[in-house]
Amino acid sequence: MSTISMAELPVLQFEDKIVETVDKNPVVVVIGETGSGKSTQLSQILHRRGYTKSGCIAVTQPRRVAAVTVSSTERFVANRRVSEELNVPLGDEVGYAIRFEDRTSEKTIIKYLTDGVLLRESLSNPELSQYSVIILDEAHERSLNTDVLLGLMKRLIKLRASNLKVLVTSATLDGEKVSRFFSDCPILNVPGKLFPVEIHHSSERPKSYIDACLNKALDIHTQEPEGDVLIFMTGQDDIEKLVSRLEERIQRLEEGSCMDAVIYPLHGSLPPELQIRVFSPPPPNCRRFIVSTNIAETSLTVDGVVYVIDPGFVKQRQYNPSTGMYSLDVVQISKVQANQRAGRAGRTRPGKCYRLYSSVAYKDDLLDATIPEIQRSSLAGSILYLKSLDLSDINILKFDFLDPPSFEALEDALKQLYLIDAIDDKGSITSLGRTMAELPLEPSLSRTLLEANECGCLSQSLTVAAMLSAETTLLISQSKSADKKRKHTPSNLPDGSGLGDHIQFLQIFELWHETDYNTGWCKENNLQVRGMKFVKDVRKQLCQIIQKIAKGPMDVKTSKRRREDQDYRSLRKALCSGYGNQLAERMLRHNGYKTLGFKSQLVQVHPSSVLRTDEEGMFPNYVIYHELIATTRPYMRNVCAVEMPWVRPVFAKLQNLNVSKLSGGANQSHEEVQPENADVRKDDGGGNAAPAQPAEDRDSKILAARERYLARRGQANK
DNA sequence: GAGCACTGC
């Protein structure tokens, strides 16, 4: 609940300046710190000044409000506030659209939406002609979708120069860069409403972060006046360790020597009822310690925090396109993140932030901004999306990104798309690819769905795709101690008939379906109710889209498994069409696997898998995997037993792969794949953009990979 | 006995 009245919002003092700048320029960067009111006021200012006469105003956000915090009518904080201030019912003049929920009407003139939803709209209306203004809010968070949108906006303002205004809100540290991207457009600075935060740096890095956090927390508790403490850790493990040690040390403090304390862990896999504890105020004369992952950096705002302890690390997922493997690494945070964390101490009154690193380290070691997601992800989905837009004036490899992904990452995406028939051997999108782009799924799953439709197991594949979309949010996480207790009470959940995790996902959902989607059943089986409901929603949405594509009813009904397909052969075959490039072959005498994709690697089945071994203790000869993830070792996560002949068609395509053709021309040289307008961005100073590889190097790599593949294929055929 | 940070169409 905000206590700042409208008149106090800093952004309003700049109204004339903002309107004048927007009038004269197609794109404006707005640097507005927390509390400036930019999310709620920019749209209203432009509405007041007539910008809604020719269309509506879109305000995009990278995410909706965390599901645990809100009632069903507050998907965006800003959204509710704007409708109140304009004194109109939500969903009329002011509406919102998120996945599964469109609360807009013909009357809507200001529309809040996630950037993913705007991308979907753009698919059916590439010029986004209904909008006169598009505000990309929180663009500094640089989500994958925001980056795609930034590129599309740059293009769109050329096409709609006369009737479109774009506003991009950003952080202090990278506003210049965004401005350069948009041909040096003006930057407006709007101050925030945060209270001052005193920053204390350590003189050196501690040997143990947990110890250092522990000591700092106790110092605060014994020496500083009241106010809650927020501590940023990298993951559940460290959080649990710190929480238990902090509890122990605080108990040992002399009674009456300081106020009471409560300690709350906070991370995404915590059940909602434990997450919301941090929103209820503490009892009187009691200090709260919140030991949290990054979730408290942007997603959840905890009121009452006065002290922040920031060790300077975060766990980050990144994709390596040359191996097709994800890794989850602990990395240093960026300056933007460090400032965001510090700001969490100044929301209600002046605060303090203790950084467990030196000011020199802040200045010299930390990157200005976090490496954008687009440089850390597999791009198959985004590339397929862009291809389906039919931007005839641009080559996909020249698409103008604020931070271009590496050539390797683009090439990897093209190869993946080719192998699942989404693009042809010249790199043009196929009709299959167009259909795949309509589905809100990663391309490999879209492909599986379409194949399953041909094989008569569409319904099952819809379930698997939906379950995989929610997967990580399904199981309620157990702390280590609870895990030990559970060992003797084995799960009643089906085991995938030993065929692997995909099949288990299918069986779980079918069982839930038989209970008529009973929430008690979820709890009994240690499944997150929210996660399972999400699966149901995704499945429903996929059904609707599939039926729309097919222009008629399809067999999408969830049903008990049919007698004639006891071993799920059709489904597992269909999976091979989507995941043919993610096939692994077991080693001769042990349970390690080697992958048979572009680059062969030694990997293990993830310990959480339900894949079963045979009488001799061996796993199946071939499996397909959903993803490779390197944690302590390289693992295949979510595997499914398959048979070699099912994958042959994909292998035949691998053999004929000519990647230079896929990327738009056999003679394409290294220079040609630079983005358009490269001149504008030569000195973007980010240094994050990975350089494109020389063409000869690429070709020799591909040749070598092909030889290895042919050698393997010879063996496999024996 | 090893382990998944956080979002989203």
XYZ file of C-alpha atoms (C1' of nucleotides) in Angstrom:
727
model
C 0.000 0.000 0.000
C 1.604 3.237 -1.067
C 1.339 6.292 1.123
C 2.709 8.734 -1.402
C -0.007 10.955 -2.765
C -0.180 11.808 -6.424
C 1.079 15.349 -6.082
C 4.242 14.167 -4.420
C 5.317 11.846 -7.190
C 8.514 13.267 -8.674
C 7.582 12.369 -12.220
C 4.701 14.862 -12.179
C 7.049 17.815 -11.710
C 8.491 16.899 -15.070
C 5.191 16.649 -16.899
C 5.775 19.546 -19.294
C 9.323 18.507 -20.007
C 8.244 14.921 -20.664
C 5.411 15.915 -23.002
C 7.609 18.363 -24.879
C 10.317 15.738 -25.369
C 7.885 13.038 -26.448
C 6.229 15.464 -28.893
C 9.527 16.091 -30.624
C 11.061 12.617 -30.568
C 9.903 9.156 -31.590
C 11.842 7.472 -28.767
C 12.646 8.758 -25.288
C 14.645 7.030 -22.572
C 13.327 7.708 -19.079
C 15.633 7.038 -16.166
C 13.375 6.784 -13.187
C 14.426 5.325 -9.903
C 12.235 3.434 -7.474
C 9.363 5.557 -6.280
C 9.521 8.072 -9.112
C 6.041 7.077 -10.175
C 7.052 6.354 -13.738
C 5.127 3.067 -13.929
C 1.859 4.697 -12.951
C 2.222 8.284 -14.164
C 3.852 8.233 -17.604
C 0.805 6.596 -19.155
C -1.579 9.028 -17.448
C 0.423 12.089 -18.457
C 0.390 11.042 -22.102
C -3.304 10.222 -21.861
C -4.051 13.692 -20.435
C -2.087 15.314 -23.223
C -4.049 13.656 -25.973
C -1.961 10.676 -26.945
C -4.879 8.298 -26.592
C -6.924 10.028 -29.289
C -5.279 8.006 -32.025
C -4.757 4.722 -30.228
C -4.054 3.211 -26.855
C -1.060 3.218 -24.593
C 0.707 -0.056 -23.839
C 2.850 -0.366 -20.739
C 4.906 -3.548 -20.661
C 6.405 -5.148 -17.570
C 8.900 -8.002 -17.444
C 6.753 -9.856 -14.918
C 3.437 -9.825 -13.173
C 3.218 -9.318 -9.446
C 4.334 -12.427 -7.584
C 1.426 -14.820 -7.353
C 1.724 -15.162 -3.593
C 1.144 -11.482 -2.911
C -2.002 -10.526 -4.740
C -5.663 -11.037 -5.229
C -6.873 -11.823 -8.702
C -7.416 -8.197 -9.674
C -3.950 -6.908 -8.987
C -1.753 -8.517 -11.564
C 0.305 -5.376 -11.748
C 0.659 -2.955 -8.854
C 0.723 0.025 -11.198
C -2.371 -1.138 -13.007
C -4.677 -1.027 -10.012
C -3.378 2.380 -8.998
C -3.926 3.934 -12.393
C -7.505 2.756 -12.591
C -8.156 4.190 -9.139
C -6.604 7.530 -9.994
C -8.564 7.859 -13.187
C -11.577 6.709 -11.219
C -12.593 4.080 -13.742
C -13.291 0.405 -13.186
C -10.333 -1.875 -13.884
C -10.793 -3.601 -17.212
C -12.574 -0.675 -18.852
C -10.400 2.334 -19.711
C -7.500 0.829 -17.822
C -6.946 -2.872 -18.355
C -4.340 -5.537 -18.299
C -3.415 -8.665 -20.166
C -1.321 -11.537 -18.921
C -1.167 -15.151 -19.949
C -4.517 -16.871 -19.292
C -6.179 -13.581 -18.437
C -7.213 -10.661 -20.637
C -8.951 -7.898 -18.724
C -9.350 -5.341 -21.441
C -12.335 -4.178 -23.433
C -13.176 -2.010 -26.423
C -12.979 0.957 -24.089
C -9.448 0.259 -22.925
C -7.028 3.113 -23.543
C -4.249 2.270 -21.105
C -3.191 -1.349 -21.126
C -0.667 -2.989 -18.843
C 0.794 -6.211 -20.157
C 3.801 -8.497 -19.819
C 6.335 -8.155 -22.576
C 5.636 -11.753 -23.550
C 1.997 -10.878 -24.229
C 2.984 -7.905 -26.381
C 5.222 -10.207 -28.405
C 2.260 -12.554 -28.937
C 0.121 -9.622 -30.074
C 2.833 -8.619 -32.456
C 2.605 -12.060 -34.059
C -0.905 -11.383 -35.333
C -0.423 -7.650 -35.813
C 3.248 -6.913 -36.564
C 2.727 -3.167 -36.732
C 0.955 -3.084 -33.373
C -1.294 -0.548 -35.033
C -3.721 -0.283 -32.104
C -1.085 1.479 -30.008
C -0.091 5.125 -30.267
C 2.384 4.819 -27.405
C 4.409 1.848 -26.207
C 6.164 2.174 -22.868
C 8.745 -0.511 -22.156
C 8.955 -0.352 -18.390
C 11.809 -1.857 -16.373
C 13.772 -2.399 -19.554
C 16.978 -2.410 -17.526
C 16.074 -5.864 -16.291
C 16.803 -6.992 -19.839
C 14.633 -10.047 -19.991
C 14.869 -12.068 -23.184
C 11.509 -10.747 -24.296
C 12.386 -7.137 -23.526
C 15.452 -7.418 -25.720
C 13.464 -8.839 -28.613
C 10.940 -6.040 -28.155
C 13.660 -3.383 -28.128
C 14.834 -4.639 -31.508
C 11.289 -4.714 -32.876
C 10.624 -1.186 -31.584
C 13.663 0.159 -33.355
C 12.270 -1.222 -36.570
C 8.719 -0.190 -35.874
C 9.462 3.474 -35.287
C 10.864 3.654 -38.806
C 7.715 2.091 -40.232
C 5.358 4.173 -38.118
C 7.374 7.364 -37.792
C 4.313 9.560 -37.867
C 2.083 7.856 -35.346
C 4.067 5.894 -32.770
C 5.904 7.004 -29.659
C 8.156 4.672 -27.713
C 9.321 5.284 -24.157
C 11.941 3.051 -22.592
C 12.553 3.247 -18.886
C 15.984 2.253 -17.727
C 18.542 2.372 -14.923
C 21.106 5.102 -14.421
C 24.003 2.923 -15.472
C 22.802 1.911 -18.910
C 20.521 4.719 -20.053
C 23.270 6.063 -22.304
C 23.593 2.755 -24.023
C 19.870 2.483 -24.722
C 19.904 6.053 -26.049
C 22.774 5.244 -28.433
C 20.824 2.210 -29.637
C 17.934 4.485 -30.574
C 20.079 6.937 -32.585
C 21.011 9.070 -29.576
C 17.479 9.760 -28.487
C 17.027 12.087 -25.487
C 17.310 10.830 -21.925
C 15.059 12.192 -19.193
C 16.076 11.781 -15.584
C 13.339 11.508 -13.000
C 14.513 11.269 -9.398
C 13.186 8.543 -7.151
C 11.594 8.657 -3.746
C 13.959 6.372 -1.882
C 15.336 7.338 1.496
C 19.105 7.661 1.702
C 20.981 4.407 2.216
C 24.398 4.468 3.853
C 26.706 2.063 2.064
C 29.395 0.290 4.081
C 32.015 -1.704 2.205
C 34.205 -4.370 3.760
C 37.921 -3.885 3.430
C 38.366 -7.330 1.902
C 36.404 -10.360 0.857
C 35.635 -12.738 3.712
C 36.811 -16.347 3.633
C 33.361 -17.629 4.377
C 30.283 -15.715 3.324
C 28.033 -17.542 5.690
C 30.284 -16.675 8.650
C 30.595 -13.098 7.511
C 26.834 -12.743 7.106
C 26.293 -14.362 10.476
C 28.658 -11.977 12.256
C 27.330 -8.920 10.470
C 23.767 -9.896 11.305
C 24.642 -10.311 14.989
C 26.481 -6.964 15.006
C 23.386 -5.280 13.653
C 21.137 -7.049 16.100
C 23.194 -6.118 19.157
C 24.253 -2.620 18.132
C 21.759 -1.047 15.756
C 18.313 0.345 16.475
C 15.197 -1.516 15.397
C 14.576 -2.350 11.774
C 14.480 -5.574 9.790
C 17.519 -7.150 8.168
C 17.556 -8.573 4.635
C 20.415 -10.916 3.730
C 21.019 -12.030 0.132
C 22.269 -15.591 -0.333
C 22.739 -17.590 -3.528
C 20.518 -20.590 -2.871
C 18.408 -22.764 -0.625
C 21.352 -24.633 0.859
C 23.198 -21.568 2.097
C 19.952 -20.060 3.303
C 19.157 -23.083 5.442
C 22.661 -23.154 6.882
C 22.626 -19.491 7.763
C 19.127 -19.626 9.216
C 19.965 -22.462 11.576
C 23.247 -20.944 12.699
C 21.667 -17.561 13.201
C 18.888 -19.115 15.290
C 21.411 -20.868 17.450
C 23.570 -17.772 18.010
C 20.632 -15.530 18.780
C 19.300 -17.972 21.332
C 22.653 -17.875 23.068
C 22.525 -14.104 23.435
C 21.876 -13.022 26.994
C 18.194 -12.658 27.644
C 17.093 -9.040 27.728
C 20.338 -7.822 26.153
C 18.529 -7.014 22.948
C 15.126 -7.258 21.346
C 13.529 -10.503 20.176
C 14.214 -11.863 16.737
C 12.476 -14.002 14.148
C 14.304 -15.502 11.200
C 12.597 -16.291 7.906
C 14.103 -18.085 4.939
C 12.797 -16.856 1.586
C 13.226 -18.597 -1.767
C 11.132 -19.614 -4.726
C 10.683 -23.278 -3.876
C 9.284 -22.463 -0.462
C 5.555 -23.238 -0.253
C 3.439 -20.070 -0.610
C 2.222 -20.117 2.999
C 5.828 -19.864 4.168
C 6.650 -17.187 1.595
C 3.873 -14.853 2.685
C 5.104 -14.828 6.277
C 7.488 -12.045 5.275
C 4.529 -9.786 4.493
C 3.035 -9.817 7.958
C 4.545 -7.260 10.324
C 6.658 -8.550 13.227
C 5.361 -8.581 16.794
C 6.346 -5.491 18.793
C 9.933 -5.218 19.956
C 10.992 -7.941 17.565
C 13.468 -7.747 14.704
C 12.996 -9.815 11.583
C 15.863 -11.395 9.687
C 14.983 -12.365 6.149
C 17.497 -14.673 4.533
C 16.634 -14.655 0.873
C 17.698 -15.521 -2.655
C 17.493 -13.022 -5.436
C 13.724 -13.272 -5.198
C 13.794 -10.294 -2.781
C 15.823 -8.221 -5.228
C 12.998 -7.442 -7.637
C 10.128 -9.942 -7.397
C 9.098 -9.615 -3.772
C 9.268 -6.385 -1.825
C 9.558 -6.808 1.915
C 8.414 -3.795 3.917
C 10.248 -2.744 7.047
C 13.747 -3.585 5.833
C 16.286 -1.080 7.129
C 19.495 -3.116 6.893
C 20.733 -5.067 3.896
C 23.668 -7.468 3.913
C 24.976 -8.074 0.399
C 27.719 -10.671 -0.154
C 27.736 -9.734 -3.842
C 26.878 -13.072 -5.422
C 24.022 -14.596 -7.321
C 23.303 -17.965 -8.886
C 22.878 -17.555 -12.612
C 21.873 -19.962 -15.320
C 23.749 -19.753 -18.606
C 23.690 -21.599 -21.887
C 26.758 -22.631 -23.788
C 25.793 -22.855 -27.472
C 28.869 -24.827 -28.470
C 27.974 -27.691 -26.141
C 24.221 -27.191 -25.849
C 24.650 -27.318 -22.109
C 23.278 -25.095 -19.390
C 25.208 -24.440 -16.243
C 24.166 -22.934 -12.979
C 27.014 -20.843 -11.658
C 27.582 -18.599 -8.710
C 28.736 -15.310 -10.223
C 29.376 -11.781 -9.018
C 26.421 -9.460 -9.214
C 26.534 -6.325 -11.380
C 26.579 -2.730 -10.182
C 22.944 -2.357 -11.178
C 22.087 -5.346 -8.986
C 24.230 -4.082 -6.099
C 22.385 -0.765 -6.216
C 19.029 -2.496 -6.443
C 19.872 -4.572 -3.366
C 21.027 -1.501 -1.436
C 17.801 0.284 -2.377
C 15.826 -2.399 -0.547
C 17.030 -0.783 2.709
C 15.592 2.639 1.926
C 11.950 2.057 1.161
C 10.415 3.113 4.462
C 13.126 5.192 6.126
C 16.866 5.850 5.879
C 18.778 2.574 5.906
C 22.155 0.910 5.739
C 23.663 -1.550 3.310
C 26.674 -3.669 4.256
C 28.560 -4.956 1.245
C 30.924 -7.823 1.959
C 33.369 -6.542 -0.664
C 35.479 -3.432 -0.991
C 34.578 -0.235 -2.778
C 37.477 -0.936 -5.128
C 35.953 -4.328 -5.936
C 32.623 -2.631 -6.586
C 34.251 -0.205 -8.968
C 36.673 -2.548 -10.731
C 35.299 -6.083 -10.491
C 31.567 -5.695 -10.923
C 30.105 -5.346 -14.402
C 27.970 -2.233 -14.868
C 24.937 -4.273 -15.851
C 24.046 -7.945 -15.649
C 24.788 -9.882 -18.821
C 21.416 -9.810 -20.549
C 19.448 -13.002 -20.736
C 19.650 -13.004 -24.515
C 23.373 -13.694 -24.210
C 22.801 -16.479 -21.711
C 20.007 -18.492 -23.331
C 19.267 -20.868 -26.112
C 17.773 -18.740 -28.866
C 15.780 -21.309 -30.826
C 12.448 -19.995 -29.585
C 13.221 -16.325 -30.160
C 14.679 -16.942 -33.606
C 11.686 -19.005 -34.652
C 9.463 -16.215 -33.394
C 11.343 -13.569 -35.391
C 11.342 -15.754 -38.496
C 7.603 -16.162 -38.257
C 7.112 -12.388 -38.258
C 8.247 -12.303 -41.892
C 10.341 -9.210 -41.525
C 11.171 -9.202 -45.188
C 13.473 -6.244 -44.882
C 15.915 -7.905 -42.552
C 18.082 -10.968 -42.379
C 17.647 -12.656 -39.042
C 21.359 -12.673 -38.385
C 21.442 -8.943 -38.909
C 18.601 -8.302 -36.554
C 19.513 -5.308 -34.490
C 19.779 -6.298 -30.850
C 20.860 -3.914 -28.119
C 23.409 -6.548 -27.134
C 23.733 -8.999 -29.989
C 24.028 -12.674 -29.116
C 27.161 -14.425 -30.331
C 27.216 -15.816 -33.838
C 27.630 -19.234 -32.278
C 24.392 -18.856 -30.347
C 22.484 -17.810 -33.481
C 23.999 -20.634 -35.456
C 23.115 -23.118 -32.744
C 19.513 -21.898 -32.823
C 19.349 -22.257 -36.620
C 20.721 -25.787 -36.489
C 18.198 -26.779 -33.867
C 15.363 -25.283 -35.872
C 16.491 -27.022 -39.028
C 16.689 -30.421 -37.366
C 13.112 -30.172 -36.153
C 11.868 -29.039 -39.572
C 10.985 -25.509 -38.480
C 13.211 -24.018 -41.183
C 14.340 -25.493 -44.477
C 17.899 -25.976 -45.682
C 18.035 -22.373 -46.862
C 16.971 -21.037 -43.515
C 13.421 -20.092 -44.533
C 10.627 -20.839 -42.146
C 8.494 -23.853 -43.105
C 4.754 -24.100 -42.707
C 5.413 -26.510 -39.848
C 7.628 -23.833 -38.319
C 4.861 -21.272 -38.583
C 2.504 -23.522 -36.701
C 5.167 -24.166 -34.078
C 5.647 -20.445 -33.535
C 1.965 -20.128 -32.645
C 2.424 -22.363 -29.648
C 3.695 -20.874 -26.394
C 6.287 -23.608 -25.972
C 9.920 -24.147 -26.694
C 10.270 -25.331 -30.311
C 11.249 -28.893 -29.423
C 7.982 -29.327 -27.539
C 5.932 -27.668 -30.270
C 7.439 -30.101 -32.743
C 6.615 -33.028 -30.473
C 2.995 -31.889 -30.274
C 2.603 -31.696 -34.035
C 4.203 -35.090 -34.509
C 2.032 -36.567 -31.783
C -0.984 -35.244 -33.617
C 0.064 -37.362 -36.603
C 0.715 -40.420 -34.428
C -2.599 -40.266 -32.579
C -1.207 -39.348 -29.168
C -1.868 -35.612 -29.180
C -3.622 -35.663 -25.834
C -0.710 -37.312 -24.057
C 1.799 -34.958 -25.630
C -0.230 -31.934 -24.551
C 0.007 -33.158 -20.999
C 3.747 -33.782 -21.198
C 4.359 -30.368 -22.747
C 2.306 -28.646 -20.073
C 4.003 -30.559 -17.281
C 7.434 -29.711 -18.645
C 6.443 -26.040 -18.808
C 5.844 -26.047 -15.065
C 8.198 -28.759 -14.045
C 10.464 -26.906 -11.592
C 7.514 -25.514 -9.692
C 5.843 -28.867 -9.154
C 7.616 -30.610 -6.341
C 7.569 -29.064 -2.909
C 11.153 -28.737 -1.899
C 12.282 -30.568 1.174
C 14.918 -29.310 3.510
C 17.706 -31.782 4.145
C 16.470 -32.835 7.552
C 12.943 -33.386 6.300
C 14.370 -35.411 3.444
C 15.883 -37.941 5.820
C 12.566 -38.484 7.510
C 10.862 -38.997 4.203
C 13.201 -41.729 3.149
C 11.067 -44.340 4.825
C 7.817 -43.110 3.363
C 8.229 -43.737 -0.339
C 6.204 -41.669 -2.774
C 2.887 -42.984 -4.012
C 3.356 -41.234 -7.305
C 3.650 -43.332 -10.463
C 7.160 -44.086 -11.609
C 6.888 -43.514 -15.333
C 6.773 -47.315 -15.833
C 10.542 -47.103 -15.679
C 10.579 -45.387 -19.059
C 11.609 -42.029 -17.724
C 10.516 -38.665 -16.495
C 8.300 -37.583 -19.384
C 6.153 -40.645 -18.887
C 6.019 -40.034 -15.157
C 4.821 -36.480 -15.789
C 2.058 -37.866 -17.983
C 1.012 -40.431 -15.400
C 0.980 -37.897 -12.574
C -1.308 -35.543 -14.449
C -3.617 -38.357 -15.510
C -3.965 -39.446 -11.898
C -4.741 -35.904 -10.838
C -7.288 -35.695 -13.614
C -8.977 -38.821 -12.221
C -9.317 -37.136 -8.820
C -11.132 -34.334 -10.623
C -8.201 -32.012 -9.950
C -8.420 -32.387 -6.220
C -6.072 -30.057 -4.345
C -5.875 -32.375 -1.365
C -4.429 -35.017 -3.651
C -1.627 -32.629 -4.631
C -0.755 -31.978 -1.018
C -0.799 -35.681 -0.136
C 1.617 -36.318 -2.929
C 3.915 -33.441 -2.170
C 3.040 -31.521 -5.310
C 2.670 -27.736 -5.363
C -0.993 -26.923 -5.907
C -0.085 -23.731 -7.703
C 2.252 -25.584 -10.041
C -0.343 -28.215 -10.910
C -2.996 -25.576 -11.558
C -0.553 -23.851 -13.840
C -0.121 -27.128 -15.761
C -3.875 -27.396 -16.150
C -4.042 -23.815 -17.472
C -1.182 -24.355 -19.903
C -2.753 -27.539 -21.174
C -6.065 -25.817 -21.707
C -4.401 -22.962 -23.571
C -2.473 -25.395 -25.776
C -5.695 -27.271 -26.565
C -7.378 -24.055 -27.637
C -4.520 -23.034 -29.874
C -4.254 -26.483 -31.443
C -7.963 -26.543 -32.150
C -7.799 -23.109 -33.677
C -4.932 -24.175 -35.912
C -6.730 -27.359 -36.946
C -9.918 -25.351 -37.522
C -11.942 -28.006 -35.819
C -12.241 -30.242 -32.807
C -9.327 -32.537 -32.057
C -8.922 -35.424 -29.685
C -7.332 -33.581 -26.799
C -9.184 -35.295 -23.971
C -7.176 -36.455 -21.008
C -7.816 -40.137 -20.651
C -6.559 -43.250 -19.085
C -3.831 -44.824 -21.046
C -5.094 -46.999 -23.820
C -4.601 -50.704 -23.519
C -2.960 -51.074 -26.911
C -0.237 -48.598 -26.031
C 0.969 -49.871 -22.676
C 4.535 -48.840 -23.228
C 3.784 -45.370 -24.615
C 5.535 -46.145 -27.883
C 3.712 -43.536 -29.965
C 4.418 -40.784 -27.475
C 8.064 -41.697 -27.109
C 8.379 -41.789 -30.890
C 6.821 -38.362 -31.171
C 9.270 -37.040 -28.623
C 12.075 -38.148 -30.926
C 10.929 -35.687 -33.598
C 11.293 -32.801 -31.225
C 14.354 -34.017 -29.404
C 16.267 -35.915 -32.072
C 19.200 -33.658 -31.510
C 19.088 -34.398 -27.810
C 19.780 -38.081 -27.981
C 22.300 -39.964 -25.870
C 23.753 -43.432 -26.171
C 24.757 -45.488 -23.170
C 28.377 -46.518 -22.815
C 29.191 -50.162 -23.272
C 29.722 -51.355 -19.750
C 28.459 -48.677 -17.439
C 25.596 -46.248 -16.997
C 27.289 -43.162 -18.341
C 25.987 -41.793 -21.644
C 27.475 -39.905 -24.522
C 25.377 -37.380 -26.349
C 24.912 -37.768 -30.099
C 24.237 -34.139 -30.980
C 26.616 -31.741 -32.668
C 29.213 -32.271 -30.041
C 29.576 -35.552 -28.228
C 29.842 -35.283 -24.476
C 29.943 -37.621 -21.539
C 26.935 -37.129 -19.290
C 25.002 -38.849 -16.521
C 21.329 -39.353 -15.876
C 20.288 -36.781 -13.271
C 19.903 -38.351 -9.808
C 16.323 -37.144 -9.607
C 15.277 -39.168 -12.665
C 12.842 -42.072 -12.389
C 14.421 -43.914 -15.335
C 14.754 -47.567 -14.359
C 17.644 -49.972 -14.883
C 17.171 -53.548 -16.139
C 17.872 -56.805 -14.251
C 21.564 -56.302 -14.854
C 21.466 -52.804 -13.454
C 21.849 -51.093 -16.804
C 19.941 -48.104 -18.173
C 18.407 -48.274 -21.680
C 20.743 -48.026 -24.665
C 19.221 -44.781 -25.911
C 17.481 -41.885 -24.221
C 16.406 -38.436 -25.256
C 16.859 -35.672 -22.717
C 15.043 -32.413 -22.106
C 18.160 -30.493 -21.179
C 21.791 -30.769 -20.223
C 22.731 -29.040 -17.033
C 26.169 -28.855 -15.438
C 26.089 -28.524 -11.684
C 28.721 -30.628 -9.952
C 28.852 -32.762 -13.123
C 27.116 -32.676 -16.506
C 23.653 -34.177 -16.180
C 20.758 -34.976 -18.485
C 17.601 -33.692 -16.835
C 14.315 -35.358 -17.700
C 15.109 -38.350 -19.834
C 12.957 -40.766 -21.783
C 13.924 -44.213 -23.072
C 13.752 -44.416 -26.881
C 14.838 -46.696 -29.670
C 17.468 -45.843 -32.225
C 15.356 -46.348 -35.374
C 12.929 -43.642 -34.234
C 15.661 -41.043 -34.428
C 17.080 -42.040 -37.833
C 15.247 -39.317 -39.793
C 16.822 -36.627 -37.663
C 20.212 -38.216 -38.113
C 19.792 -38.168 -41.854
C 19.181 -34.435 -41.638
C 22.211 -33.943 -39.423
C 24.284 -35.542 -42.129
C 23.209 -33.056 -44.758
C 23.443 -30.032 -42.544
C 25.025 -27.028 -44.195
C 24.973 -24.308 -41.666
C 26.179 -21.489 -43.890
C 23.111 -22.002 -46.049
C 20.870 -21.893 -43.009
C 22.250 -18.537 -42.025
C 21.255 -16.992 -45.285
C 23.911 -17.605 -47.924
C 26.774 -19.964 -48.613
C 29.286 -17.198 -49.106
C 28.368 -15.245 -46.083
C 31.410 -13.706 -44.546
C 32.027 -12.690 -41.013
C 31.421 -8.974 -41.688
C 28.039 -9.580 -43.186
C 26.589 -10.955 -40.012
C 27.201 -7.826 -38.028
C 23.949 -6.120 -37.128
C 22.725 -3.318 -39.289
C 23.749 0.141 -38.124
C 26.864 -1.337 -36.633
C 28.405 2.109 -36.939
C 26.094 3.533 -34.317
C 27.104 0.976 -31.780
C 30.791 0.388 -32.319
C 31.735 1.813 -28.972
C 28.883 0.613 -26.897
C 31.473 -0.059 -24.236
C 29.552 -2.981 -22.851
C 32.137 -5.494 -23.913
C 29.528 -8.143 -23.297
C 28.817 -8.928 -26.882
C 30.699 -12.051 -27.797
C 32.553 -11.561 -31.062
C 31.474 -13.477 -34.103
C 33.725 -16.351 -35.015
C 35.744 -16.282 -38.213
C 33.995 -18.274 -40.907
C 36.891 -20.685 -41.602
C 36.989 -21.642 -37.983
C 33.290 -22.365 -37.965
C 33.433 -24.452 -41.092
C 36.246 -26.621 -39.864
C 34.414 -27.170 -36.611
C 31.315 -28.230 -38.451
C 33.266 -30.545 -40.719
C 34.905 -32.167 -37.723
C 31.564 -32.554 -36.000
C 30.149 -34.186 -39.096
C 32.998 -36.638 -39.291
C 32.548 -37.584 -35.689
C 28.874 -37.983 -36.305
C 29.413 -40.231 -39.306
C 31.827 -42.373 -37.332
C 29.300 -42.751 -34.553
C 26.554 -43.508 -36.963
C 28.608 -46.342 -38.425
C 28.870 -47.849 -34.974
C 25.247 -47.385 -34.187
C 24.224 -49.227 -37.323
C 26.161 -52.324 -36.474
C 24.223 -39.733 -2.593
C 23.393 -35.587 -5.174
C 20.849 -31.271 -5.545
C 17.205 -25.816 -9.288
C 18.654 -19.013 -8.865
C 14.499 -16.225 -10.993
C 10.957 -15.095 -14.571
C 7.393 -15.879 -18.687
C 4.104 -16.809 -23.658
